[in-house]
The first five atom37 places (N, CA, C, CB, O) and aatype in JSON, in Angstrom:
{
  "aatype": [12, 11, 7, 3, 19, 14, 12, 15, 11, 1, 3, 9, 16, 0, 10, 19, 19, 11, 11, 5, 7, 6, 4, 6, 9, 5, 19, 10, 11, 3, 16, 10, 11, 15, 18, 5, 2, 9, 19, 6, 7, 18, 9, 6, 16, 19, 16, 13, 6, 12, 1, 3, 16, 10, 18, 19, 0, 9, 4, 2, 6, 6, 7, 1, 10, 11, 7, 12, 14, 18, 2, 10, 15, 9, 0, 7, 11, 8, 10, 19, 7, 14, 19, 12, 13, 19, 1, 19, 3, 7, 6, 2, 13, 0, 15, 10, 16, 0, 3, 3, 9, 11, 8, 10, 11, 2, 12, 13, 2, 10, 6],
  "atom_mask": [
    [1, 1, 1, 1, 1],
    [1, 1, 1, 1, 1],
    [1, 1, 1, 0, 1],
    [1, 1, 1, 1, 1],
    [1, 1, 1, 1, 1],
    [1, 1, 1, 1, 1],
    [1, 1, 1, 1, 1],
    [1, 1, 1, 1, 1],
    [1, 1, 1, 1, 1],
    [1, 1, 1, 1, 1],
    [1, 1, 1, 1, 1],
    [1, 1, 1, 1, 1],
    [1, 1, 1, 1, 1],
    [1, 1, 1, 1, 1],
    [1, 1, 1, 1, 1],
    [1, 1, 1, 1, 1],
    [1, 1, 1, 1, 1],
    [1, 1, 1, 1, 1],
    [1, 1, 1, 1, 1],
    [1, 1, 1, 1, 1],
    [1, 1, 1, 0, 1],
    [1, 1, 1, 1, 1],
    [1, 1, 1, 1, 1],
    [1, 1, 1, 1, 1],
    [1, 1, 1, 1, 1],
    [1, 1, 1, 1, 1],
    [1, 1, 1, 1, 1],
    [1, 1, 1, 1, 1],
    [1, 1, 1, 1, 1],
    [1, 1, 1, 1, 1],
    [1, 1, 1, 1, 1],
    [1, 1, 1, 1, 1],
    [1, 1, 1, 1, 1],
    [1, 1, 1, 1, 1],
    [1, 1, 1, 1, 1],
    [1, 1, 1, 1, 1],
    [1, 1, 1, 1, 1],
    [1, 1, 1, 1, 1],
    [1, 1, 1, 1, 1],
    [1, 1, 1, 1, 1],
    [1, 1, 1, 0, 1],
    [1, 1, 1, 1, 1],
    [1, 1, 1, 1, 1],
    [1, 1, 1, 1, 1],
    [1, 1, 1, 1, 1],
    [1, 1, 1, 1, 1],
    [1, 1, 1, 1, 1],
    [1, 1, 1, 1, 1],
    [1, 1, 1, 1, 1],
    [1, 1, 1, 1, 1],
    [1, 1, 1, 1, 1],
    [1, 1, 1, 1, 1],
    [1, 1, 1, 1, 1],
    [1, 1, 1, 1, 1],
    [1, 1, 1, 1, 1],
    [1, 1, 1, 1, 1],
    [1, 1, 1, 1, 1],
    [1, 1, 1, 1, 1],
    [1, 1, 1, 1, 1],
    [1, 1, 1, 1, 1],
    [1, 1, 1, 1, 1],
    [1, 1, 1, 1, 1],
    [1, 1, 1, 0, 1],
    [1, 1, 1, 1, 1],
    [1, 1, 1, 1, 1],
    [1, 1, 1, 1, 1],
    [1, 1, 1, 0, 1],
    [1, 1, 1, 1, 1],
    [1, 1, 1, 1, 1],
    [1, 1, 1, 1, 1],
    [1, 1, 1, 1, 1],
    [1, 1, 1, 1, 1],
    [1, 1, 1, 1, 1],
    [1, 1, 1, 1, 1],
    [1, 1, 1, 1, 1],
    [1, 1, 1, 0, 1],
    [1, 1, 1, 1, 1],
    [1, 1, 1, 1, 1],
    [1, 1, 1, 1, 1],
    [1, 1, 1, 1, 1],
    [1, 1, 1, 0, 1],
    [1, 1, 1, 1, 1],
    [1, 1, 1, 1, 1],
    [1, 1, 1, 1, 1],
    [1, 1, 1, 1, 1],
    [1, 1, 1, 1, 1],
    [1, 1, 1, 1, 1],
    [1, 1, 1, 1, 1],
    [1, 1, 1, 1, 1],
    [1, 1, 1, 0, 1],
    [1, 1, 1, 1, 1],
    [1, 1, 1, 1, 1],
    [1, 1, 1, 1, 1],
    [1, 1, 1, 1, 1],
    [1, 1, 1, 1, 1],
    [1, 1, 1, 1, 1],
    [1, 1, 1, 1, 1],
    [1, 1, 1, 1, 1],
    [1, 1, 1, 1, 1],
    [1, 1, 1, 1, 1],
    [1, 1, 1, 1, 1],
    [1, 1, 1, 1, 1],
    [1, 1, 1, 1, 1],
    [1, 1, 1, 1, 1],
    [1, 1, 1, 1, 1],
    [1, 1, 1, 1, 1],
    [1, 1, 1, 1, 1],
    [1, 1, 1, 1, 1],
    [1, 1, 1, 1, 1],
    [1, 1, 1, 1, 1],
    [1, 1, 1, 1, 1]
  ],
  "atom_positions": [
    [[84.41, 81.03, 90.23], [83.29, 81.45, 91.3], [82.64, 81.35, 90.18], [83.23, 82.88, 92.29], [83.07, 81.87, 89.15]],
    [[81.27, 80.53, 90.23], [80.62, 80.93, 89.0], [78.59, 81.37, 89.81], [80.85, 79.17, 87.57], [78.09, 81.16, 90.92]],
    [[77.9, 82.18, 88.2], [76.66, 82.7, 88.78], [76.68, 84.09, 88.86], [0.0, 0.0, 0.0], [77.58, 84.88, 88.59]],
    [[75.18, 84.32, 89.4], [75.11, 85.81, 89.4], [74.62, 85.59, 90.75], [74.18, 86.72, 88.23], [73.42, 85.46, 90.99]],
    [[75.4, 85.57, 91.49], [75.13, 85.97, 93.39], [75.31, 87.0, 94.01], [75.86, 85.34, 94.33], [76.43, 87.43, 94.29]],
    [[74.16, 87.58, 94.35], [74.28, 89.1, 94.84], [75.0, 88.67, 96.03], [72.79, 90.09, 95.12], [74.99, 87.63, 96.7]],
    [[75.82, 90.15, 96.13], [76.78, 90.32, 97.02], [75.96, 91.17, 97.52], [78.17, 90.66, 96.69], [76.4, 91.29, 98.67]],
    [[74.94, 91.94, 97.42], [74.45, 93.14, 98.07], [73.37, 93.44, 97.28], [75.42, 94.28, 98.19], [73.11, 92.52, 96.51]],
    [[72.52, 94.56, 97.17], [71.42, 95.59, 96.7], [71.78, 96.28, 96.33], [70.64, 96.15, 97.28], [70.96, 97.03, 95.79]],
    [[73.1, 96.66, 96.23], [73.73, 98.13, 95.56], [74.86, 97.87, 94.43], [74.53, 99.14, 96.86], [75.36, 96.84, 93.99]],
    [[75.11, 99.45, 94.11], [75.9, 100.0, 93.04], [77.14, 100.09, 93.69], [75.43, 101.35, 92.44], [77.04, 100.58, 94.81]],
    [[78.52, 99.69, 93.25], [79.34, 99.98, 93.78], [80.34, 100.59, 92.84], [79.6, 99.05, 94.47], [80.63, 99.95, 91.83]],
    [[81.12, 102.19, 93.16], [82.19, 102.5, 91.87], [83.4, 101.75, 92.17], [82.66, 104.18, 91.65], [83.76, 101.43, 93.3]],
    [[83.99, 101.5, 91.08], [85.5, 100.71, 91.11], [86.51, 101.6, 89.9], [85.27, 98.69, 90.54], [86.27, 102.48, 89.07]],
    [[87.26, 101.12, 90.17], [88.55, 101.75, 88.86], [88.8, 100.45, 89.07], [90.07, 103.15, 89.06], [88.91, 99.6, 89.96]],
    [[88.85, 100.73, 87.31], [88.48, 99.18, 86.37], [90.58, 99.6, 85.63], [86.22, 99.37, 84.44], [90.96, 100.7, 85.21]],
    [[91.2, 98.67, 85.7], [92.46, 98.92, 84.31], [91.85, 97.81, 83.67], [94.5, 98.71, 84.59], [91.51, 96.78, 84.25]],
    [[91.69, 98.07, 82.26], [91.86, 97.22, 80.77], [92.59, 96.89, 80.54], [91.74, 97.53, 79.72], [92.55, 95.7, 80.22]],
    [[93.88, 97.58, 80.49], [95.39, 97.33, 80.18], [95.7, 98.07, 80.57], [96.01, 97.19, 79.09], [95.09, 99.12, 80.7]],
    [[97.61, 97.65, 81.21], [98.54, 98.56, 81.29], [98.54, 100.01, 81.22], [99.17, 98.25, 80.6], [98.84, 100.48, 80.12]],
    [[98.24, 100.9, 82.26], [98.28, 102.13, 82.55], [96.92, 102.87, 82.01], [0.0, 0.0, 0.0], [96.69, 104.06, 82.18]],
    [[96.13, 102.03, 81.39], [94.78, 102.39, 81.03], [93.45, 101.99, 82.09], [94.6, 101.71, 79.64], [92.9, 100.89, 82.25]],
    [[93.15, 103.4, 82.76], [91.93, 102.81, 83.65], [91.1, 104.12, 83.34], [92.26, 102.43, 85.55], [91.37, 105.21, 82.83]],
    [[89.68, 103.4, 83.99], [88.42, 103.97, 83.91], [87.35, 103.65, 85.27], [87.84, 103.4, 82.54], [87.21, 102.62, 85.93]],
    [[86.8, 104.73, 85.36], [85.96, 104.46, 86.88], [84.39, 104.2, 86.11], [85.98, 106.23, 88.28], [83.88, 104.83, 85.18]],
    [[83.91, 103.12, 86.83], [82.77, 101.67, 86.28], [82.12, 102.61, 87.95], [83.58, 99.02, 86.23], [82.78, 103.17, 88.82]],
    [[80.87, 102.45, 87.85], [79.61, 101.8, 88.67], [78.72, 100.76, 87.67], [78.51, 103.15, 89.26], [78.07, 100.57, 86.64]],
    [[79.25, 100.29, 88.88], [78.59, 98.88, 88.57], [77.51, 97.88, 89.69], [79.9, 97.99, 88.3], [77.28, 98.39, 90.78]],
    [[76.92, 96.59, 89.42], [75.87, 96.1, 90.27], [76.72, 95.39, 91.53], [74.81, 95.02, 89.41], [77.05, 94.79, 90.5]],
    [[77.12, 95.07, 92.19], [77.17, 94.45, 93.51], [77.11, 92.35, 92.97], [75.42, 95.25, 94.64], [77.17, 91.35, 93.69]],
    [[77.02, 92.46, 91.85], [76.91, 90.91, 92.21], [78.42, 90.26, 91.68], [75.42, 90.09, 91.3], [79.23, 91.09, 91.26]],
    [[78.77, 89.01, 91.69], [79.49, 88.14, 90.91], [79.71, 88.45, 89.38], [78.87, 86.94, 91.04], [80.74, 88.61, 88.72]],
    [[78.52, 88.48, 89.11], [78.32, 88.23, 87.24], [78.91, 89.6, 87.13], [76.37, 88.0, 86.32], [79.76, 89.83, 86.26]],
    [[78.48, 90.61, 88.03], [79.44, 91.42, 87.16], [80.57, 91.74, 87.19], [79.2, 92.3, 87.0], [81.03, 92.4, 86.26]],
    [[81.36, 91.35, 88.31], [82.76, 91.49, 88.85], [83.29, 90.47, 87.24], [83.07, 90.65, 90.9], [84.08, 90.93, 86.41]],
    [[82.66, 89.1, 87.13], [83.28, 88.39, 86.08], [82.98, 88.61, 84.74], [83.09, 87.2, 86.25], [83.51, 87.99, 83.82]],
    [[81.65, 89.97, 84.54], [82.13, 90.56, 83.3], [83.58, 91.48, 82.72], [81.15, 91.27, 83.16], [84.03, 91.43, 81.58]],
    [[84.11, 92.29, 83.84], [84.84, 93.02, 84.3], [86.1, 92.39, 84.31], [84.39, 93.44, 85.35], [87.04, 93.17, 84.16]],
    [[86.42, 91.0, 84.48], [87.62, 90.2, 84.74], [87.85, 89.27, 83.59], [87.49, 89.4, 86.06], [88.95, 88.71, 83.63]],
    [[86.91, 88.9, 82.33], [86.08, 88.24, 81.28], [86.7, 86.63, 82.1], [86.59, 88.72, 79.22], [87.67, 85.93, 81.82]],
    [[85.74, 86.49, 83.09], [86.06, 84.75, 83.59], [85.6, 84.71, 85.3], [0.0, 0.0, 0.0], [84.92, 85.44, 86.03]],
    [[86.31, 83.54, 85.45], [86.3, 83.68, 86.88], [87.2, 84.69, 87.37], [86.59, 82.47, 87.5], [88.19, 85.08, 86.75]],
    [[86.75, 85.2, 88.8], [87.77, 86.39, 89.44], [88.98, 85.15, 90.76], [86.32, 88.08, 90.66], [88.99, 84.02, 91.25]],
    [[89.67, 86.25, 90.75], [90.49, 86.05, 91.84], [90.98, 87.09, 92.87], [91.46, 85.56, 91.34], [90.71, 88.12, 92.26]],
    [[91.45, 87.42, 93.87], [90.93, 88.71, 94.65], [92.8, 88.43, 95.01], [89.23, 88.63, 96.2], [93.45, 87.38, 95.08]],
    [[93.21, 89.95, 95.18], [94.45, 90.11, 96.14], [94.32, 91.33, 96.79], [95.86, 90.1, 95.43], [94.26, 92.38, 96.15]],
    [[94.26, 91.3, 98.16], [93.88, 91.91, 99.21], [95.26, 92.78, 99.26], [93.44, 90.92, 100.45], [96.4, 92.32, 99.25]],
    [[94.87, 94.18, 99.31], [96.34, 94.76, 99.84], [95.94, 95.64, 101.03], [97.26, 95.74, 98.6], [94.74, 95.43, 101.21]],
    [[96.49, 96.78, 102.16], [96.6, 97.85, 102.26], [97.44, 99.1, 101.86], [96.54, 97.7, 102.96], [98.62, 99.08, 101.51]],
    [[96.64, 100.17, 101.97], [97.25, 101.36, 101.63], [96.33, 102.51, 102.7], [97.12, 101.62, 99.8], [95.13, 102.62, 102.95]],
    [[97.43, 103.18, 103.1], [97.41, 104.51, 103.99], [96.17, 103.95, 104.72], [97.2, 106.21, 103.12], [95.08, 104.41, 104.38]],
    [[96.2, 102.98, 105.74], [95.72, 101.86, 106.62], [94.04, 101.8, 106.23], [96.08, 102.23, 108.41], [93.2, 102.1, 107.09]],
    [[93.67, 101.42, 104.96], [92.73, 100.68, 104.12], [92.86, 99.9, 103.63], [92.3, 101.02, 103.42], [93.96, 99.95, 103.09]],
    [[92.16, 98.72, 103.36], [91.71, 97.63, 102.65], [91.18, 97.31, 101.42], [91.1, 97.3, 103.15], [90.02, 97.36, 101.02]],
    [[92.15, 96.98, 100.91], [91.59, 96.98, 98.69], [92.04, 95.98, 98.46], [92.32, 98.2, 97.24], [93.1, 95.47, 98.81]],
    [[90.4, 95.28, 97.15], [91.39, 94.38, 96.64], [90.79, 94.77, 95.51], [91.58, 92.82, 97.04], [89.86, 95.51, 95.21]],
    [[92.07, 93.63, 94.63], [92.07, 94.1, 93.55], [91.35, 92.51, 93.15], [93.57, 94.77, 92.96], [91.53, 91.63, 93.98]],
    [[90.71, 92.22, 92.15], [89.81, 91.81, 91.25], [90.22, 91.32, 89.73], [88.98, 92.85, 91.22], [90.03, 91.92, 88.67]],
    [[90.69, 90.33, 89.9], [90.94, 89.66, 88.6], [91.18, 88.46, 87.68], [91.5, 89.96, 88.45], [91.08, 87.52, 88.47]],
    [[91.4, 88.02, 86.64], [90.63, 86.39, 86.29], [91.61, 85.36, 86.23], [89.81, 86.26, 84.74], [92.63, 85.05, 85.61]],
    [[90.79, 84.91, 87.22], [91.72, 83.75, 88.15], [92.23, 83.16, 86.72], [90.69, 82.35, 89.44], [93.37, 83.58, 86.53]],
    [[91.89, 82.53, 85.88], [92.58, 81.98, 84.55], [93.15, 82.81, 83.66], [91.73, 81.29, 83.76], [93.11, 82.55, 82.45]],
    [[93.54, 83.54, 83.98], [94.18, 84.82, 83.05], [95.35, 84.16, 82.62], [0.0, 0.0, 0.0], [95.35, 83.57, 81.54]],
    [[96.47, 84.18, 83.44], [97.8, 83.32, 82.59], [97.61, 82.46, 81.72], [98.66, 82.54, 83.33], [98.29, 82.63, 80.71]],
    [[96.57, 81.11, 81.74], [96.02, 79.76, 81.24], [96.02, 80.41, 79.53], [94.18, 79.19, 82.09], [96.55, 79.99, 78.51]],
    [[95.12, 81.67, 79.83], [94.38, 82.01, 78.71], [95.0, 83.16, 78.08], [93.01, 82.25, 79.04], [94.38, 84.03, 77.47]],
    [[96.19, 83.12, 78.24], [97.31, 83.72, 77.47], [97.1, 85.68, 78.21], [0.0, 0.0, 0.0], [97.65, 86.66, 77.72]],
    [[96.41, 85.68, 79.11], [96.16, 87.79, 79.08], [97.16, 88.23, 79.42], [95.06, 88.71, 80.16], [97.92, 87.74, 80.24]],
    [[97.31, 89.38, 78.73], [98.18, 90.39, 78.96], [98.57, 90.67, 80.34], [97.68, 91.46, 78.43], [97.65, 90.69, 81.15]],
    [[99.96, 90.92, 80.86], [100.33, 91.6, 81.91], [99.89, 93.19, 82.0], [101.71, 91.41, 81.93], [100.03, 94.08, 81.17]],
    [[99.29, 93.2, 83.34], [98.76, 94.27, 83.78], [99.66, 95.23, 84.7], [97.65, 93.85, 84.39], [100.26, 96.24, 84.35]],
    [[99.58, 94.6, 86.02], [100.4, 95.07, 86.74], [100.2, 94.65, 88.38], [100.36, 96.43, 86.41], [99.19, 94.11, 88.83]],
    [[101.4, 95.02, 89.16], [101.86, 93.7, 90.14], [101.27, 94.63, 90.96], [103.59, 93.0, 90.47], [100.93, 95.81, 90.83]],
    [[101.23, 93.3, 92.37], [100.2, 94.31, 93.65], [101.05, 93.0, 94.42], [97.72, 94.48, 93.68], [100.95, 91.79, 94.22]],
    [[102.12, 93.91, 95.59], [102.56, 92.64, 96.87], [103.47, 91.06, 96.16], [100.62, 91.92, 97.71], [103.55, 89.92, 96.62]],
    [[103.93, 91.6, 95.09], [104.97, 90.56, 94.11], [104.15, 89.89, 93.67], [0.0, 0.0, 0.0], [104.3, 88.7, 93.96]],
    [[103.0, 90.21, 92.85], [101.91, 88.98, 92.43], [101.71, 89.61, 91.04], [100.23, 88.78, 93.49], [101.15, 90.7, 91.01]],
    [[102.14, 89.02, 89.81], [102.01, 89.9, 88.66], [100.55, 89.8, 88.36], [102.96, 89.5, 87.41], [100.26, 88.6, 88.34]],
    [[99.48, 90.57, 88.11], [98.13, 90.42, 87.54], [98.28, 90.77, 85.9], [97.02, 91.48, 88.37], [98.93, 91.61, 85.28]],
    [[97.67, 90.07, 85.64], [97.27, 89.98, 83.98], [95.86, 90.32, 83.68], [97.45, 88.45, 83.34], [95.05, 90.56, 84.58]],
    [[95.66, 90.34, 82.83], [94.04, 90.85, 81.98], [93.53, 91.64, 82.87], [0.0, 0.0, 0.0], [94.1, 91.81, 83.95]],
    [[92.08, 92.42, 82.47], [91.18, 93.45, 83.13], [91.68, 93.28, 84.64], [89.43, 93.15, 82.89], [92.06, 92.2, 85.09]],
    [[91.63, 94.4, 85.29], [91.86, 93.97, 86.98], [90.86, 95.44, 87.43], [94.09, 93.98, 87.74], [91.09, 96.61, 87.11]],
    [[89.79, 94.94, 88.2], [89.69, 96.0, 88.99], [89.62, 96.26, 90.61], [88.79, 96.39, 88.54], [89.63, 95.23, 91.28]],
    [[89.56, 97.52, 91.32], [90.04, 98.06, 92.35], [88.67, 98.48, 93.1], [91.07, 99.18, 91.99], [88.34, 99.66, 93.1]],
    [[87.69, 97.26, 93.9], [87.62, 98.32, 95.14], [87.69, 98.02, 96.21], [86.67, 98.99, 95.29], [88.1, 96.89, 96.49]],
    [[87.37, 98.78, 97.05], [87.59, 98.89, 99.45], [87.13, 97.27, 99.32], [85.7, 100.46, 101.07], [86.67, 96.63, 98.38]],
    [[87.52, 96.88, 100.83], [87.46, 95.63, 101.41], [86.32, 96.63, 102.5], [89.17, 94.73, 102.01], [86.38, 97.83, 102.78]],
    [[85.41, 95.66, 102.91], [84.16, 96.57, 103.95], [84.13, 95.58, 104.79], [82.41, 97.03, 103.35], [83.02, 95.06, 104.66]],
    [[84.94, 94.84, 105.84], [84.17, 93.34, 106.62], [84.5, 92.44, 105.09], [0.0, 0.0, 0.0], [85.32, 92.56, 104.19]],
    [[83.43, 91.57, 105.38], [83.66, 90.45, 104.13], [83.11, 91.47, 103.21], [82.73, 88.74, 104.15], [82.97, 91.0, 102.07]],
    [[82.81, 92.5, 103.3], [81.91, 92.5, 101.65], [83.04, 93.67, 100.8], [79.66, 93.41, 101.78], [83.8, 94.45, 101.38]],
    [[82.87, 93.53, 99.31], [83.27, 94.43, 98.76], [82.77, 95.86, 99.02], [83.19, 94.07, 97.72], [81.65, 95.87, 99.52]],
    [[83.47, 97.41, 98.74], [82.45, 98.84, 98.63], [83.21, 99.9, 98.25], [81.71, 99.36, 100.04], [84.36, 100.1, 98.64]],
    [[82.39, 100.8, 97.25], [82.96, 101.68, 96.68], [84.3, 102.43, 97.06], [82.11, 102.35, 96.61], [84.7, 102.74, 98.18]],
    [[84.92, 102.65, 95.83], [85.7, 103.6, 96.24], [85.54, 104.98, 96.38], [86.48, 103.5, 95.67], [84.57, 105.53, 95.86]],
    [[86.53, 105.75, 97.16], [86.28, 107.2, 97.28], [86.9, 107.83, 96.31], [86.66, 107.79, 98.49], [87.84, 107.19, 95.84]],
    [[86.62, 109.21, 95.69], [87.32, 110.14, 95.09], [89.01, 109.89, 95.87], [86.47, 111.71, 95.34], [89.95, 109.42, 95.21]],
    [[89.11, 110.2, 96.98], [90.46, 110.18, 97.23], [90.98, 108.6, 97.05], [90.72, 110.8, 98.7], [92.2, 108.47, 97.01]],
    [[90.33, 107.63, 96.96], [91.06, 106.31, 96.78], [91.43, 106.12, 95.52], [90.31, 105.16, 97.16], [92.4, 105.49, 95.11]],
    [[90.48, 106.79, 94.81], [90.84, 106.32, 93.06], [91.7, 107.59, 92.65], [89.17, 106.17, 91.78], [91.89, 107.58, 91.44]],
    [[92.37, 108.82, 93.36], [93.17, 109.31, 93.3], [94.44, 108.54, 93.43], [92.93, 110.11, 93.91], [95.2, 108.52, 92.46]],
    [[94.84, 107.76, 94.79], [95.66, 107.45, 95.16], [96.63, 105.51, 94.27], [95.02, 107.7, 96.6], [97.72, 104.96, 94.16]],
    [[95.09, 105.32, 93.9], [95.41, 104.2, 93.27], [96.12, 104.29, 91.92], [94.3, 103.53, 93.18], [96.93, 103.45, 91.53]],
    [[95.73, 105.41, 91.21], [96.23, 105.5, 90.11], [97.54, 106.39, 90.32], [95.24, 105.96, 89.19], [98.07, 106.63, 89.24]],
    [[98.04, 106.8, 91.14], [99.51, 107.37, 91.35], [100.26, 105.89, 91.71], [99.64, 108.7, 92.8], [101.08, 105.38, 90.94]],
    [[99.93, 105.38, 92.79], [100.13, 103.79, 92.95], [100.85, 103.0, 92.21], [99.11, 103.15, 92.85], [101.93, 102.44, 92.4]],
    [[99.7, 103.05, 90.85], [99.99, 102.3, 89.72], [100.44, 102.63, 88.31], [99.07, 101.76, 89.58], [100.86, 101.99, 87.34]],
    [[100.17, 103.98, 88.62], [100.72, 104.75, 87.47], [99.8, 104.61, 86.42], [102.11, 104.31, 87.01], [100.17, 104.19, 85.32]],
    [[98.54, 104.94, 86.66], [97.42, 105.01, 86.07], [97.09, 106.42, 84.77], [96.53, 105.02, 87.33], [97.55, 107.55, 84.6]],
    [[96.54, 105.95, 84.38], [95.34, 107.37, 83.29], [94.31, 107.78, 83.52], [94.77, 107.15, 82.0], [93.8, 108.6, 82.75]]
  ]
}
C-alpha cells in the first residue's frame, strides 16, 4: 500500500514491538503513512482473535525480503521487523485499551 491515505481523522493507541520482547505504547495518526513509518515500509496485516475481540498485527510486507529480524509469531505466521497491534472495529483500525495492552503483553511475553 502506498501514500498517505487517511483512514480516519483521529489518533489511535497502538502497541509497537520494535524488536523481539521489547514494546512501547504509541499514539499515532490513523493514516497509512503513519503505519508505514512504524513498520518501515509497505504494510501487511494479520488478524487474530483474543478474548472475543479482533486485533490486527501490522508488519512490513517485504520484511523477509529486506532481511529484517524475527520478531514474533501469530497463528503460525512468523513476523519480522517492527510489528504494531491495534483493535479491529468493523473495517477500521481502533485504539487498544489498557486491558488489551496488558493481555497482548502477556500473550507475547513483552516488556
